[in-house]
Structures are given as C-alpha cells and as structure tokens.
Amino acid sequence: MRKPIRDSDVVIVGAGAAGMMCAIEAGKRGRSVLLVDHSPKPAEKIRISGGGRCNFTNLYTHSENFLSNNPHFCRSALERYKPFDIIALLEKHGIRYHEKKLGQLFCDDSAQQIIDMLKKECDFAGVAWQFPSLITKIQYLKYDSGSQSKKCKRFLIDTECNTLTAHSLVIATGGLSIPQIGASDFGYRVARQFNIPVTALRPSLVGLTVSPDNFASFQNMPGIAIDAQVSWQHAAFRENILLTHRGLSGPAILQISSYWKPGTPIHIDLLPQLDMHDIFKSQRYCNQQLSNLLANYLPKRFVQVWCDRVLTGLALSHMGNKPVRQYQNTALSQIAEQIRNWEVVPSGTMGYKKAEVTLGGVDTHALSSKTMEVKQLPGLFFIGEVVDVTGQLGGFNFQWAWSSGHAAGQTV
Ligand SMILES: Cc1cc2nc3c(=O)[nH]c(=O)nc-3n(C[C@H](O)[C@H](O)[C@H](O)COP(=O)(O)OP(=O)(O)OC[C@H]3O[C@@H](n4cnc5c(N)ncnc54)[C@H](O)[C@@H]3O)c2cc1C
C-alpha cells in the first residue's frame, strides 16, 4: 500500500535547540514547516544541560570560543543572532536567569522552561510536528514541472509511516554524545549520502581517563577538587579539576579535552595563584613536614599521595616525608616545579556516554557561512552541533545552536 504523502516547504530533522530555532524563524516567514524527531521526548539535551538549569548562552561569545577546521566560519551567524537576542526571547517569556561566572547565563529555575518557550514560539509560528518518527530514506529529485518545462527540485523523505516532501531539508540531529537520550549519527550519514565531507569526530568536553598504573592511588579519592590551570600546547584553562575513579574531570579538564591529542601529556599547575619556589624560600628552615606545608594550599588527602609519587619520581623517596628544612635547595626547587607543572598522560577520554559534545562534524567548507546551506546542493542545510563548529564549555554550544538555526531559518 502506498504511504500517505505530507508536503511542506521545509522539513527539519531534529527538534533540539538548533532545529526548533530554525523552525521558529522559518515559520515566522510564512513557510510551512514540519519538525521531525525520532525520539518520543525531543530536545532532551536542553533538559539535562547545565545540571538541569541550561547554560543557554555566554555574554562574551566570540568566534575564538569555538573549535573548527575553518575557524572564521561561525562568525557570520554569531554576528546576526547574538547572546542578547536569546536573552530577549527569555525575557519575553518571563524566564528568570542569572550569570553564574565568566559570562555563563543559566535559568534560575529549570531548563524545561527553555523547551517550553521554544515549543510555544513554534506554535505561534505555525510549526507542525511529527514525533517519534523514524526516517528510513532521503532522496533528492529533479523533475519537469510541466509548465514552461521548468526543472523542479524536491526532497523526498520516507518515514516508517508516511512520505514527506519539502523544498528545503534541514539536518539538525546534533552530535553523538549521550546516545541513551536520542543522539545518533544520522546527520553524518546524510552528509555522506550527498558526498559532503565530515571531519574526524571525537568526544569532547569530556573527562580524561588515566591508566591505573600511573594513577591508582589518586583514584581512591574521587570528588577532590582543586583550582588549577590545565594546559595543552597553547591552550590553557584555569578552573577546577576533579579526581575521579577513572582519571580526571571538572571544568578545566573538560575544556582541555577539546584540544588534547592522544599520547601526549597535559600540564597541570596545581597552584596557579602562588609560586611554590617563593613559599619554599620563605619557609626554608621550617620544621613542618613537606606534606603538612603543602596541605596549607592543597587538599590534605591529595597532597599525601602526590608527595609520595613525586618524591619517587624525583628519586627522592629515600627522603620520605621529612621536615622542609631537611631538603636540599635543588630538591625543593624540583618539588616546586612539579607543583607548577604536574605532567599527566591521559590514556583516553570517558567517551560519548559522558561527553557533552562531539568535536568535528559536517565540513564547513561545504556550507555557506551565511545560510548553512550546502553550496553544491541548494535546499539542503546543516545546523547546530552536527556541523564542525564546537564551542568551549560555558554556554557557547547553545549559542551556536541558536545562531546557526536562526541563520538557516532566514533562508529555508
Ligand atoms: C549533559 C550535557 C550538558 C550540556 N550542557 C550544556 C550547557 O549547559 N550549555 C551549552 O551551551 N551546551 C551544553 N551541552 C551541549 C548542548 O546540549 C548541545 O551542543 C546542543 O544541544 C546541540 O543542539 P542541537 O540542536 O544541534 O542538537 P540536539 O540538542 O542534540 O538535538 C538533536 C535532536 O535531534 C534528534 N535526533 C537525533 N537523531 C535523529 C534521527 N535519526 N532522526 C530524527 N531525529 C533525530 C534528537 O532526538 C534531538 O531531539 C550539554 C550537553 C550535554 C550532553
């Protein structure tokens, strides 16, 4: 039996942050828009984001906060839909928010308010929905319209229950992280179907694992947080690091995970606000044991294990944990240097199950930076996280979803 056909101007696959923003903008322009999602609960990532409060933007959004093989690509969209635009939308809906730190804006109450706001805006704009709905096939057809033998183009999208047709097809299916709440590789498969390159993909904004051979003693103290500066080559972030059962996490580690390359070390300055060389100089004749002195600045349990490891690494284990005055100047200087530059070689990441985003995506060289449309295939658009534009931690990924969704919504 033939499946029923449903015609729209625009079909958007993925009703997350980017997809809904695009739908709202296109609907406001009078386009008939159908939003399709395979999940019975679309936009789950908004709901769980920011610890349930959604860090929905960052006041200091700049193209430098994004990683991409094409670093300037994101500029145009970010310029045309700014943090103040999404703030204005929240204010229109009476959603209260606050700045937590570093320009990061969170809802006062719940991320669900953002989902409700977007759904309401979709309703105002006359957007239609189809979910849960699984897409089984996409075709791009060129045919004669009959009159004036004009060539017409349309996408034919087969779902399990009907066939959708549209002039514009927008892929907004996000990245691979947290597959348990609906993430899929759909967007990348569509790109490959139409010969659009996809850059290398990997989990990002994610904790790093460290082999127990090097780290076992630290893994027995999960939950310890240290304000540190973590760097990898030229990238550096000053925020908390967190010891976990499997390695390291916390905001500074999540940030550096986007830059880190397997097999290389990260460098951790455990006391970025102080110089341990100066402290040792001023405490040169101090009777306090080394670990007790360090425990004035760092968590005690951490210091005990760290001292053991570092003294062994520096071939000073014979010294044990002695009063500071018993160490030679060179030894204190080496210990101070280890605090400034603790080198850890991660064995990997905690993977897509724990990652906030996917680094990499649809190659931006194939897209118009103004509209997100595929240059070689007008009518096909990619927006949001599925594109090779990845924000740092702090609300930048949602800002990219709003801005790229808005950009496409003006054209579809
Ligand atoms: C735990 C966590 C916390 C986060 N916190 C923040 C934060 O506070 N601030 C921030 O800026 N970013 C945060 N992020 C990142 C942010 O959630 C994403 O970058 C953002 O949601 C991407 O928006 P999107 O619309 O591109 O994709 P998504 O929001 O992932 O939406 C994609 C939609 O597509 C649907 N879909 C997937 N596959 C298919 C398919 N085959 N067919 C049909 N539909 C499909 C999904 O069901 C989903 O509804 C967080 C991410 C995680 C995992």
Coordinates of C-alpha atoms and ligand atoms in Angstrom, one line a residue:
M1 CA 0.0 0.0 0.0
R2 CA 1.3 3.5 -0.8
K3 CA 2.2 5.6 2.1
P4 CA 0.4 8.9 2.7
I5 CA 2.3 12.0 1.4
R6 CA 2.8 15.1 3.5
D7 CA 4.0 18.2 1.7
S8 CA 5.8 21.1 3.4
D9 CA 8.1 23.9 2.4
V10 CA 10.6 22.9 5.0
V11 CA 11.3 19.6 6.8
I12 CA 13.7 19.9 9.8
V13 CA 15.1 16.7 11.2
G14 CA 15.9 17.0 14.9
A15 CA 13.8 19.1 17.3
G16 CA 16.6 20.2 19.6
A17 CA 17.9 23.7 20.2
A18 CA 19.0 24.4 16.6
G19 CA 16.1 22.7 14.9
M20 CA 13.4 24.5 16.9
M21 CA 15.1 27.9 16.5
C22 CA 15.2 27.3 12.7
A23 CA 11.6 26.2 12.7
I24 CA 10.5 29.3 14.6
E25 CA 12.3 31.7 12.2
A26 CA 11.1 29.9 9.0
G27 CA 7.6 29.7 10.4
K28 CA 7.6 33.4 11.1
R29 CA 8.4 34.0 7.5
G30 CA 5.3 32.2 6.4
R31 CA 7.0 28.9 5.4
S32 CA 5.1 25.7 6.1
V33 CA 7.5 23.9 8.5
L34 CA 7.5 20.3 9.7
L35 CA 9.8 19.3 12.6
V36 CA 10.6 15.6 12.7
D37 CA 12.3 13.8 15.6
H38 CA 12.9 10.1 16.2
S39 CA 12.6 10.5 20.0
P40 CA 9.4 10.5 22.0
K41 CA 11.0 13.3 24.0
P42 CA 12.8 15.7 21.7
A43 CA 15.3 18.3 23.0
E44 CA 16.3 16.1 25.9
K45 CA 19.8 17.7 25.8
I46 CA 18.3 21.0 26.7
R47 CA 16.5 19.5 29.6
I48 CA 19.7 17.8 31.1
S49 CA 22.0 20.7 30.2
G50 CA 23.8 22.9 32.8
G51 CA 22.8 20.5 35.6
G52 CA 19.1 20.9 34.7
R53 CA 19.4 24.7 34.5
C54 CA 20.7 25.1 31.0
N55 CA 23.7 27.4 30.5
F56 CA 21.9 28.8 27.5
T57 CA 24.4 31.4 26.3
N58 CA 27.6 33.2 27.2
L59 CA 27.7 37.0 27.3
Y60 CA 31.3 37.0 25.9
T61 CA 30.6 34.8 22.9
H62 CA 33.3 35.3 20.3
S63 CA 34.5 33.2 17.3
E64 CA 37.6 32.4 19.4
N65 CA 35.4 30.3 21.8
F66 CA 34.8 27.7 19.0
L67 CA 37.0 25.0 17.5
S68 CA 36.6 24.2 13.8
N69 CA 38.8 23.3 10.9
N70 CA 37.5 26.6 9.5
P71 CA 37.8 29.0 12.4
H72 CA 36.1 32.0 10.9
F73 CA 33.1 30.1 9.6
C74 CA 30.9 30.7 12.7
R75 CA 31.4 34.5 12.7
S76 CA 28.6 35.5 10.3
A77 CA 25.8 33.5 12.1
L78 CA 27.1 34.6 15.6
E79 CA 27.0 38.2 14.5
R80 CA 23.4 38.0 13.3
Y81 CA 22.0 36.2 16.3
K82 CA 23.8 37.3 19.5
P83 CA 23.5 36.4 23.1
F84 CA 21.3 39.4 23.6
D85 CA 18.8 38.0 21.1
I86 CA 18.3 34.8 23.1
I87 CA 18.2 36.8 26.3
A88 CA 15.4 39.0 24.8
L89 CA 13.5 35.8 24.0
L90 CA 13.8 34.5 27.5
E91 CA 12.7 37.9 28.9
K92 CA 9.7 37.9 26.6
H93 CA 8.6 34.7 28.2
G94 CA 9.4 35.9 31.7
I95 CA 12.1 33.3 32.3
R96 CA 14.5 34.4 35.0
Y97 CA 18.2 33.8 34.6
H98 CA 21.5 34.7 36.3
E99 CA 25.2 34.9 35.4
K100 CA 27.0 32.1 37.3
K101 CA 30.5 33.1 36.3
L102 CA 32.6 34.1 33.3
G103 CA 29.5 35.4 31.3
Q104 CA 27.7 32.0 31.6
L105 CA 23.9 32.5 31.8
F106 CA 21.7 29.9 33.5
C107 CA 18.0 29.7 34.1
D108 CA 17.1 30.4 37.7
D109 CA 14.6 27.6 37.8
S110 CA 14.7 24.9 35.2
A111 CA 15.9 24.1 31.7
Q112 CA 12.4 22.8 30.9
Q113 CA 11.4 26.5 30.7
I114 CA 13.6 26.9 27.6
I115 CA 12.0 23.8 26.0
D116 CA 8.5 25.2 26.8
M117 CA 9.5 28.6 25.4
L118 CA 10.7 27.1 22.2
K119 CA 7.6 25.0 21.8
K120 CA 5.4 28.0 22.4
E121 CA 7.3 30.0 19.8
C122 CA 7.0 27.1 17.4
D123 CA 3.2 27.1 18.0
F124 CA 3.0 30.9 17.3
A125 CA 4.9 30.4 14.1
G126 CA 2.5 27.6 13.0
V127 CA 5.2 24.8 13.0
A128 CA 3.9 21.2 12.6
W129 CA 5.4 18.3 14.5
Q130 CA 5.9 14.6 13.7
F131 CA 7.5 12.5 16.5
P132 CA 8.5 9.9 17.3
S133 CA 9.2 9.2 13.7
L134 CA 12.0 7.3 12.1
I135 CA 13.3 8.4 8.7
T136 CA 14.2 5.4 6.5
K137 CA 15.3 7.1 3.3
I138 CA 16.1 10.5 1.8
Q139 CA 16.1 11.2 -1.9
Y140 CA 16.6 14.4 -3.9
L141 CA 14.5 14.5 -7.0
K142 CA 14.7 16.8 -10.0
Y143 CA 11.7 16.7 -12.3
D144 CA 10.0 18.7 -15.0
S145 CA 7.2 20.9 -13.7
G146 CA 5.3 20.5 -16.9
S147 CA 4.6 24.3 -17.4
Q148 CA 7.5 26.1 -19.3
S149 CA 9.4 22.8 -18.9
K150 CA 10.9 24.3 -15.7
K151 CA 13.1 21.9 -13.6
C152 CA 11.7 21.5 -10.1
K153 CA 13.7 20.1 -7.1
R154 CA 12.3 18.5 -4.0
F155 CA 13.4 16.2 -1.2
L156 CA 11.5 13.0 -0.7
I157 CA 11.8 11.8 2.9
D158 CA 10.5 8.4 3.7
T159 CA 9.5 7.7 7.3
E160 CA 8.1 4.4 8.7
C161 CA 4.5 5.8 8.3
N162 CA 4.5 8.4 5.5
T163 CA 6.5 10.1 2.8
L164 CA 7.4 13.8 3.4
T165 CA 8.3 16.2 0.6
A166 CA 10.0 19.5 1.0
H167 CA 11.8 22.2 -0.9
S168 CA 14.3 22.6 1.9
L169 CA 15.6 19.9 4.2
V170 CA 17.4 20.9 7.4
I171 CA 19.5 18.5 9.3
A172 CA 19.7 19.4 13.0
T173 CA 20.3 16.0 14.6
G174 CA 23.2 17.1 16.8
G175 CA 26.2 15.0 17.7
L176 CA 27.0 11.6 19.1
S177 CA 27.2 12.3 22.8
I178 CA 24.7 10.6 25.2
P179 CA 23.2 8.1 22.8
Q180 CA 20.9 6.9 25.7
I181 CA 18.8 10.1 25.2
G182 CA 18.4 10.0 21.4
A183 CA 21.8 11.1 19.9
S184 CA 22.5 9.4 16.5
D185 CA 24.9 9.5 13.6
F186 CA 22.0 10.4 11.3
G187 CA 23.4 13.8 10.3
Y188 CA 26.8 12.5 9.3
R189 CA 25.2 9.7 7.3
V190 CA 23.0 12.2 5.3
A191 CA 26.2 14.3 4.7
R192 CA 28.0 11.2 3.3
Q193 CA 25.0 10.2 1.2
F194 CA 25.3 13.6 -0.6
N195 CA 29.1 13.4 -0.8
I196 CA 29.6 16.2 1.8
P197 CA 32.8 15.6 3.8
V198 CA 32.7 15.1 7.5
T199 CA 35.7 15.9 9.6
A200 CA 37.2 13.5 12.2
L201 CA 34.8 13.0 15.1
R202 CA 35.6 12.5 18.7
P203 CA 34.1 13.0 22.2
S204 CA 34.8 16.5 23.6
L205 CA 34.1 18.4 26.8
V206 CA 34.7 15.1 28.5
G207 CA 36.6 13.7 31.4
L208 CA 40.0 12.1 30.7
T209 CA 41.0 8.6 31.8
V210 CA 44.4 7.9 33.3
S211 CA 45.9 4.4 33.4
P212 CA 45.7 2.9 36.9
D213 CA 49.4 2.1 36.6
N214 CA 50.1 5.8 36.9
F215 CA 47.2 6.9 38.9
A216 CA 45.7 4.2 41.1
S217 CA 46.4 5.9 44.3
F218 CA 44.6 9.1 43.2
Q219 CA 41.6 7.1 42.0
N220 CA 40.8 6.2 45.6
M221 CA 39.9 9.8 46.4
P222 CA 37.1 10.7 43.9
G223 CA 35.4 14.1 44.5
I224 CA 38.5 16.0 45.4
A225 CA 38.5 19.3 43.6
I226 CA 41.5 21.6 43.0
D227 CA 41.5 25.1 41.4
A228 CA 44.2 24.6 38.8
Q229 CA 45.4 25.8 35.4
V230 CA 45.4 23.0 32.9
S231 CA 47.2 23.4 29.6
W232 CA 48.0 21.5 26.4
Q233 CA 50.3 23.3 24.0
H234 CA 48.9 26.9 23.7
A235 CA 45.5 26.1 25.2
A236 CA 45.1 26.8 28.9
F237 CA 42.1 26.9 31.2
R238 CA 42.0 28.0 34.9
E239 CA 39.1 26.3 36.7
N240 CA 38.6 23.3 38.9
I241 CA 39.9 19.8 38.2
L242 CA 38.2 16.9 39.8
L243 CA 39.7 13.5 40.7
T244 CA 37.5 10.6 39.6
H245 CA 37.6 6.8 39.8
R246 CA 38.9 6.7 36.2
G247 CA 41.1 9.8 36.0
L248 CA 40.4 13.5 35.8
S249 CA 37.3 15.6 35.2
G250 CA 36.0 19.0 36.2
P251 CA 35.6 22.1 34.0
A252 CA 39.3 22.7 33.3
I253 CA 39.7 19.1 32.2
L254 CA 36.6 19.2 30.0
Q255 CA 37.9 22.3 28.4
I256 CA 41.3 20.9 27.6
S257 CA 39.8 17.6 26.3
S258 CA 38.8 19.5 23.2
Y259 CA 42.4 20.3 22.4
W260 CA 44.3 17.3 23.8
K261 CA 45.7 14.7 21.4
P262 CA 46.1 11.0 22.5
G263 CA 49.5 10.0 23.5
T264 CA 50.5 13.5 24.7
P265 CA 50.7 14.9 28.2
I266 CA 48.6 17.6 29.7
H267 CA 50.2 20.0 32.2
I268 CA 48.6 21.0 35.4
D269 CA 49.6 24.0 37.5
L270 CA 48.3 23.0 40.9
L271 CA 48.8 26.4 42.5
P272 CA 48.3 28.9 39.7
Q273 CA 47.9 31.9 42.0
L274 CA 51.1 31.2 44.0
D275 CA 54.8 30.4 43.3
M276 CA 55.9 27.5 45.4
H277 CA 59.5 28.5 44.9
D278 CA 58.9 31.7 46.9
I279 CA 57.0 29.8 49.5
F280 CA 59.8 27.3 50.0
K281 CA 62.3 30.2 50.2
S282 CA 60.3 31.9 52.9
Q283 CA 59.8 28.6 54.7
R284 CA 63.4 27.4 54.2
Y285 CA 64.1 26.5 57.8
C286 CA 60.6 25.4 58.6
N287 CA 60.1 22.3 60.8
Q288 CA 56.8 21.4 59.2
Q289 CA 56.8 18.2 57.2
L290 CA 56.7 18.8 53.5
S291 CA 53.1 17.3 53.1
N292 CA 51.8 19.4 56.0
L293 CA 53.2 22.6 54.5
L294 CA 51.7 21.7 51.1
A295 CA 48.4 20.9 52.8
N296 CA 48.1 24.6 53.7
Y297 CA 47.5 25.2 50.0
L298 CA 46.1 21.9 48.6
P299 CA 43.7 19.2 49.9
K300 CA 45.5 17.1 52.5
R301 CA 44.5 13.7 51.2
F302 CA 45.7 14.6 47.7
V303 CA 49.0 16.0 49.0
Q304 CA 49.9 12.8 50.8
V305 CA 49.6 10.7 47.7
W306 CA 51.0 13.4 45.4
C307 CA 54.1 13.8 47.6
D308 CA 54.8 10.0 47.6
R309 CA 54.5 9.9 43.8
V310 CA 56.6 13.0 43.2
L311 CA 59.3 12.1 45.6
T312 CA 59.6 8.7 44.0
G313 CA 59.6 10.2 40.5
L314 CA 62.4 12.6 41.6
A315 CA 64.3 9.7 43.1
L316 CA 63.9 11.3 46.5
S317 CA 61.8 8.6 48.0
H318 CA 64.6 7.8 50.4
M319 CA 63.8 11.3 51.9
G320 CA 60.3 10.2 52.9
N321 CA 58.1 12.9 54.0
K322 CA 60.6 15.0 56.1
P323 CA 60.6 18.5 57.6
V324 CA 61.1 21.1 54.9
R325 CA 64.5 22.2 56.3
Q326 CA 66.0 18.8 55.7
Y327 CA 65.5 19.0 51.9
Q328 CA 68.3 20.4 49.8
N329 CA 67.5 23.6 47.7
T330 CA 67.7 21.7 44.5
A331 CA 65.1 19.1 45.8
L332 CA 62.7 21.9 46.9
S333 CA 63.1 23.6 43.6
Q334 CA 62.3 20.3 41.8
I335 CA 59.2 19.8 44.0
A336 CA 58.1 23.4 43.4
E337 CA 58.5 22.8 39.7
Q338 CA 56.3 19.7 39.9
I339 CA 53.6 21.7 41.5
R340 CA 53.8 24.3 38.8
N341 CA 53.9 21.7 36.0
W342 CA 52.5 18.3 37.0
E343 CA 52.5 16.3 33.8
V344 CA 49.8 13.7 33.4
V345 CA 49.5 11.5 30.3
P346 CA 45.8 10.6 29.8
S347 CA 45.1 7.1 28.4
G348 CA 41.9 8.3 26.7
T349 CA 38.5 10.0 27.3
M350 CA 35.4 8.9 29.1
G351 CA 33.7 8.5 25.7
Y352 CA 30.5 9.6 24.1
K353 CA 28.4 8.3 27.0
K354 CA 29.9 11.1 29.2
A355 CA 30.9 13.7 26.7
E356 CA 28.9 17.0 26.4
V357 CA 29.6 17.4 22.7
T358 CA 31.1 15.9 19.6
L359 CA 34.2 17.6 18.2
G360 CA 34.2 17.8 14.4
G361 CA 31.3 17.3 12.1
V362 CA 30.0 18.3 8.6
D363 CA 32.8 20.1 6.9
T364 CA 32.1 23.8 7.0
H365 CA 33.9 24.3 3.7
A366 CA 30.9 22.7 2.0
L367 CA 28.4 25.1 3.6
S368 CA 27.6 28.8 3.2
S369 CA 28.5 30.6 6.4
K370 CA 25.6 33.0 5.9
T371 CA 22.8 30.4 5.5
M372 CA 24.2 27.0 6.5
E373 CA 23.1 25.7 3.0
V374 CA 25.2 23.1 1.2
K375 CA 26.9 25.0 -1.6
Q376 CA 26.7 22.2 -4.1
L377 CA 23.2 21.2 -3.1
P378 CA 20.9 24.2 -2.6
G379 CA 17.9 23.3 -0.4
L380 CA 20.0 21.1 2.0
F381 CA 21.1 22.7 5.3
F382 CA 23.1 21.6 8.3
I383 CA 22.8 23.4 11.6
G384 CA 23.8 23.1 15.3
E385 CA 26.2 20.5 16.7
V386 CA 26.2 18.3 13.6
V387 CA 28.4 20.9 11.9
D388 CA 32.1 21.1 12.6
V389 CA 31.8 24.0 15.0
T390 CA 32.3 23.1 18.7
G391 CA 32.1 25.6 21.5
Q392 CA 34.1 25.7 24.6
L393 CA 32.4 24.9 27.9
G394 CA 30.2 27.8 29.1
G395 CA 27.1 28.2 27.0
F396 CA 28.8 28.6 23.7
N397 CA 27.3 25.4 22.2
F398 CA 23.8 26.5 22.7
Q399 CA 24.7 29.9 21.3
W400 CA 25.9 28.2 18.2
A401 CA 22.7 26.2 18.0
W402 CA 20.6 29.4 18.3
S403 CA 22.7 31.3 15.8
S404 CA 23.1 28.7 13.1
G405 CA 19.4 27.7 13.5
H406 CA 18.4 31.4 13.1
A407 CA 20.7 31.8 10.0
A408 CA 19.2 28.9 8.2
G409 CA 15.7 29.9 9.3
Q410 CA 16.1 33.2 7.3
T411 CA 16.6 31.3 4.1
V412 CA 14.9 27.9 4.0
Ligands
LIG1 C1 25.0 16.6 29.7 C2 25.1 17.7 28.8 C3 25.1 19.0 29.3 C4 25.2 20.1 28.4 N1 25.2 21.4 28.9 C5 25.3 22.4 28.1 C6 25.2 23.7 28.6 O1 24.8 24.0 29.7 N2 25.4 24.8 27.7 C7 25.7 24.5 26.4 O2 25.9 25.5 25.6 N3 25.8 23.3 25.9 C8 25.6 22.2 26.7 N4 25.6 21.0 26.2 C9 25.8 20.8 24.7 C10 24.4 21.1 24.0 O3 23.4 20.4 24.7 C11 24.4 20.8 22.5 O4 25.6 21.3 21.9 C12 23.2 21.3 21.9 O5 22.1 20.6 22.5 C13 23.2 21.0 20.4 O6 22.0 21.4 19.8 P1 21.4 20.7 18.5 O7 20.1 21.2 18.3 O8 22.4 20.8 17.4 O9 21.3 19.1 18.9 P2 20.5 18.4 20.0 O10 20.1 19.3 21.1 O11 21.3 17.2 20.4 O12 19.2 18.0 19.3 C14 19.1 17.0 18.3 C15 17.8 16.4 18.1 O13 17.8 15.5 17.0 C16 17.1 14.3 17.3 N5 17.6 13.3 16.5 C17 18.8 12.6 16.6 N6 18.9 11.7 15.7 C18 17.8 11.7 15.0 C19 17.3 10.9 13.9 N7 18.0 9.9 13.4 N8 16.0 11.2 13.4 C20 15.3 12.2 14.0 N9 15.7 12.9 15.0 C21 16.9 12.7 15.5 C22 17.3 14.1 18.8 O14 16.3 13.3 19.4 C23 17.3 15.6 19.3 O15 16.0 16.0 19.7 C24 25.4 19.9 27.0 C25 25.4 18.6 26.5 C26 25.3 17.5 27.4 C27 25.3 16.1 26.8

